[in-house]
Amino acid sequence: MQRRTLLKSSAAALVAVSLAGPALAQDPLKVGFIYVGPIGDLGWSYQHDQGRLAIEEEFGDKIETVYLESVPEGADAERALTQMAMQGADLIFTTSFGYMDPTINVAAKFPDVKFEHATGYKRADNVATYNARFYEGRAVMGTIAGHMTKSNKIGYIGSFPIPEVIQGINATFIHAQKVNPDVEISVVWAYTWFDPAKEADAAKALIEQGVDVILAHTDSTAPLAEAAKTEGVIGFGQASDMLDFAPSPRVSSIIDDWSPYYIKRVQEALDGTWTSTDTWGGIGEGEVVIGEITDAVPAEVKAEAEALAAAIGDKSYHPFTGPLNKQDGSAWLAEGEVADDGTLAGMNFYVEGIKGDIPQ
Amino acid sequence: MMGSIDPILLIASLMVASTPILLAAIGELVTEKAGVLNLGVEGMMIVGAIAGFAMAVETGSPLMGFLGAALAGAALSLIFAFLTQVLLSNQVATGLALTLFGIGFSALIGQGYTGVRPPPTPKMDFGPLSDIPVIGPMLLRHDPMVYVSILIIAAVWAFLKFTRAGLVLRAVGESHDAAHALGYKVVRLRVLAIAFGGACAGLGGAYLSLVRVPQWTEGMTAGAGWIALAIVVFASWRPWRVLAGAYLFGGVTVLQLNLQAAGVAIPVQYLSMAPYLITILVLVLISADRRRAAQNAPASLGRVFHASS
Amino acid sequence: MLKLERRPAPSRLWTAATPVLAVIATMIAGGLLFAALGKDPVEAIRTIFWDPLFGEFASYSRPQLLVKAGPLILIAIGLSLGFKAQVWNIGAEGQYMMGALFGAATGLAFYPTDSVLLFPAMVVMGAFGGFLWAMIPAVLKLRFGTSEILVSLMLVYVAQHIMSAASFGMLKNPEGMGFPGSRNFQHYPAAFNGELIAGTGMHWGGVAALGAVVAAYVLLSRHILGFHIRVAGEAPRAARFAGVSPALLTSVCLGTSGALAGLAGLFEVTGPAGQITTDFASGYGFTAIIVAFLGRLHPVGILLAGLLMALTYIGGELAQLTLNLPSAAVQAFQGMLLFFLLAFDVLANFRIRLAGRARA
């Protein structure tokens, strides 16, 4: 019991510090980040860390950042989060889905520390969630892919069969088919987010099946490196820009850019206007950025892709707009109807025209 | 549906996919034949991956990269050799510590190399031979390391089977006390075998970072070293079976990805277990046949040797 | 020329002194590493070894030591029995996963019961899962003479795939929005393994670990079975004359270590980790092998070694947080610590002599 009171009083002391924090210029806001991979993964964790560097740049000595990398999900995450909160972090970004329950638990113990959990669905008064509409970027990639493919076969390397990836596959296919009714999509599940060798193998397998446009929903540059080995095969950067592979095979990219969101939220925390919100930003919010489309793409295709991105960005067009049927032919969205976020967040079906099953 | 997979391309790509584990496994085979179980293969591979990558980038020569990787792998394995052979520490624990250290250490030295593109490793030029139908595209259009790895297998096979030194190595693995009594330098031989294992693991790692992927990212071996350990067992400590085992393990992964790409619905997770289950089955079969088991499995595997006289 | 001479019995003085020497040596070597990375070595070493125990927030991190060390100790105790008898179970990682799976599946099968019998039933099933997985190498060894080292290692990979399949299929949380992973036991009171006394970090896993230490101590020093285990390891021929059945001993050693690893997995999944996920196993089974050897296969030694390992994990996290030390540096540091501990061990068992020229 005594230890618990000790814990409470140290938490209370922290509260005092964090409350006093924003008022004093010399006591910077401490912003913490927890990454699931090493920051050198050049993918998911790397992009979040780029966001951390962006807020350092933006706010200078008004803030201070700390981070923990390669934190396993589960018990270790809860401890790491608690240690971070105890060390005086005022705002903590937990950047992987598996941190959801630990974030909620630790947030309950530190009511005055603000938490932001990426890609989850549980919120509290001091836990906000944020995610990016990667599928918006996929729609643009799909358009380019539909025009560019000569074999009418595009390949998609999926990590795990989870809603985020299924959204991406559907968005890609819908928009590829719109510009090229004959297009087919082959999906390969790698069952890993990060295994460069396996990702390269998956790309190779697709290429050998006649695929000439490759999209990857895993985190390394390996699929692009593989695409580079075969003439006429193109691909896209994923998570980061991967400009090393431009102008071809990398003809464009989907960049996870967390910095606008991080800057906005840190600003709110500094101003004292931070509240728990659920943000799902996309191209319009600058969270999903379409990397430069290279000259390997014909000018009219480039213009069409950019116009699509602009329409998605200003919300005049939603990538999931009816009429759309599910894979089994049953109606999903009527003419002009737009998918609601709830359905998208739990998406577990392919749209009509995609062959194959989602593994269960 | 199977028909849409081109077997020639499939074999060609599984050869490339299997080369890293093949290299690491043949090295570990020699180490184990000498009676030493080094579970640090993963650590040595990943240090080889970054050392080879860094060397190739700095010198602009993939050849130098592979040399550097072999040296780095061997150097790391000498830590293991010193601890287990001189200070007589437990091999299982030391090997695991080596993996832990290797993964951390490689990430430290690799910090400046993320996102860098290495110099390309050229393909072997077999001239018109590579245009021979079937054989050309399947076997004769690879990079040199694919052939080097097969040559290493052949060399190890010949060494163990035909040379006196190979015989001594096997004797040391079979019974270090008897070998010692006959006047052989048990410790020296084992240190050399460990270093060879380290060098091969380093080459395997460098093949990943220089040819197969090619890039450097932290943790990029992603468990390949552990698979190499399994292959040695699968092969029942025979060099040519290491080749078969590596191609099988690599092949299963490549095949399942190809099947998926061809649109065949397969239970991926269950298929991924198959190589390990097959390995256990092979283990059971070879150990049930005791006479043959005695010929292959090094009897002193993992035991500490101390010359008390 | 230095020469090693086996001591008739391990030196008590050196047995106690070598871990201290090893830690000091690691501090020096680690200090050099940290200095090379541009960090203050004294500060870094203090953060890793001192702060979790006596620092500002030690009231939190001390109990966490127990949480982290608990499973390591529990598994290592089981392994040490086998290692003493020359039975090499290195697949505790797989048994740990199977224990967690069996136990969790039992609990989830009865969701949402509030029966008080549920948790004990899960504990039994957890131990049984680990036991079963460990009996595979035992049976194969007895029936065919197959090496238990290799079979148990192979079974780790099989368990890993079963774990992954379960978190996507059978045990997937039906309310989890399509994400992999089971229900969280924190929201399932009858099955939850929470802290027994708040703020102490002590849950049933910790109790079981301490119980195992005591039981192993009594077994090895007082019980005939413990005697058999020791004899079998030290003098196998003598053991056979003394009527020890090698088959029985192999089964007992493997079965016990499997059951304890299974228990550790069960307590972890129902407590600190909370749920079955693809990444549930974070290397405890392998780390425990190191812990067993660091503790010299002695129950008390294992207790201390487990706590020391936990200290480097938690201290390493602190060093990342406060000093921005990369996690890779912490990993390399841990590796060094293990090297030194293993290296200095030689002093306990051997005398180092300067051998003269006239050697026998």
XYZ file of C-alpha atoms in Angstrom, chain A residues 33-36 39 41 43-55 93-96 118-119 130 134 256-259 262:
32
model
C 7.240 8.770 -29.086
C 7.116 4.988 -28.902
C 8.128 3.129 -32.054
C 7.545 -0.507 -32.832
C 14.026 4.264 -36.531
C 13.716 0.789 -40.797
C 9.484 2.680 -43.355
C 6.810 3.001 -40.702
C 8.878 3.929 -37.642
C 11.240 6.012 -39.726
C 8.353 8.146 -40.991
C 7.045 8.713 -37.479
C 10.507 9.739 -36.418
C 10.607 12.175 -39.318
C 7.479 13.661 -37.752
C 9.293 13.954 -34.448
C 12.166 15.781 -36.129
C 9.657 18.057 -37.843
C 8.162 19.191 -34.552
C 2.450 9.408 -29.379
C 2.153 5.621 -29.476
C 2.721 4.691 -33.064
C 1.559 1.121 -33.550
C -2.022 5.698 -34.044
C -4.363 3.408 -36.002
C -5.154 9.269 -35.373
C -3.748 5.537 -47.065
C 3.085 8.756 -44.672
C 3.660 12.306 -43.572
C 2.800 12.603 -39.924
C 4.392 16.004 -39.442
C 2.128 16.234 -35.047
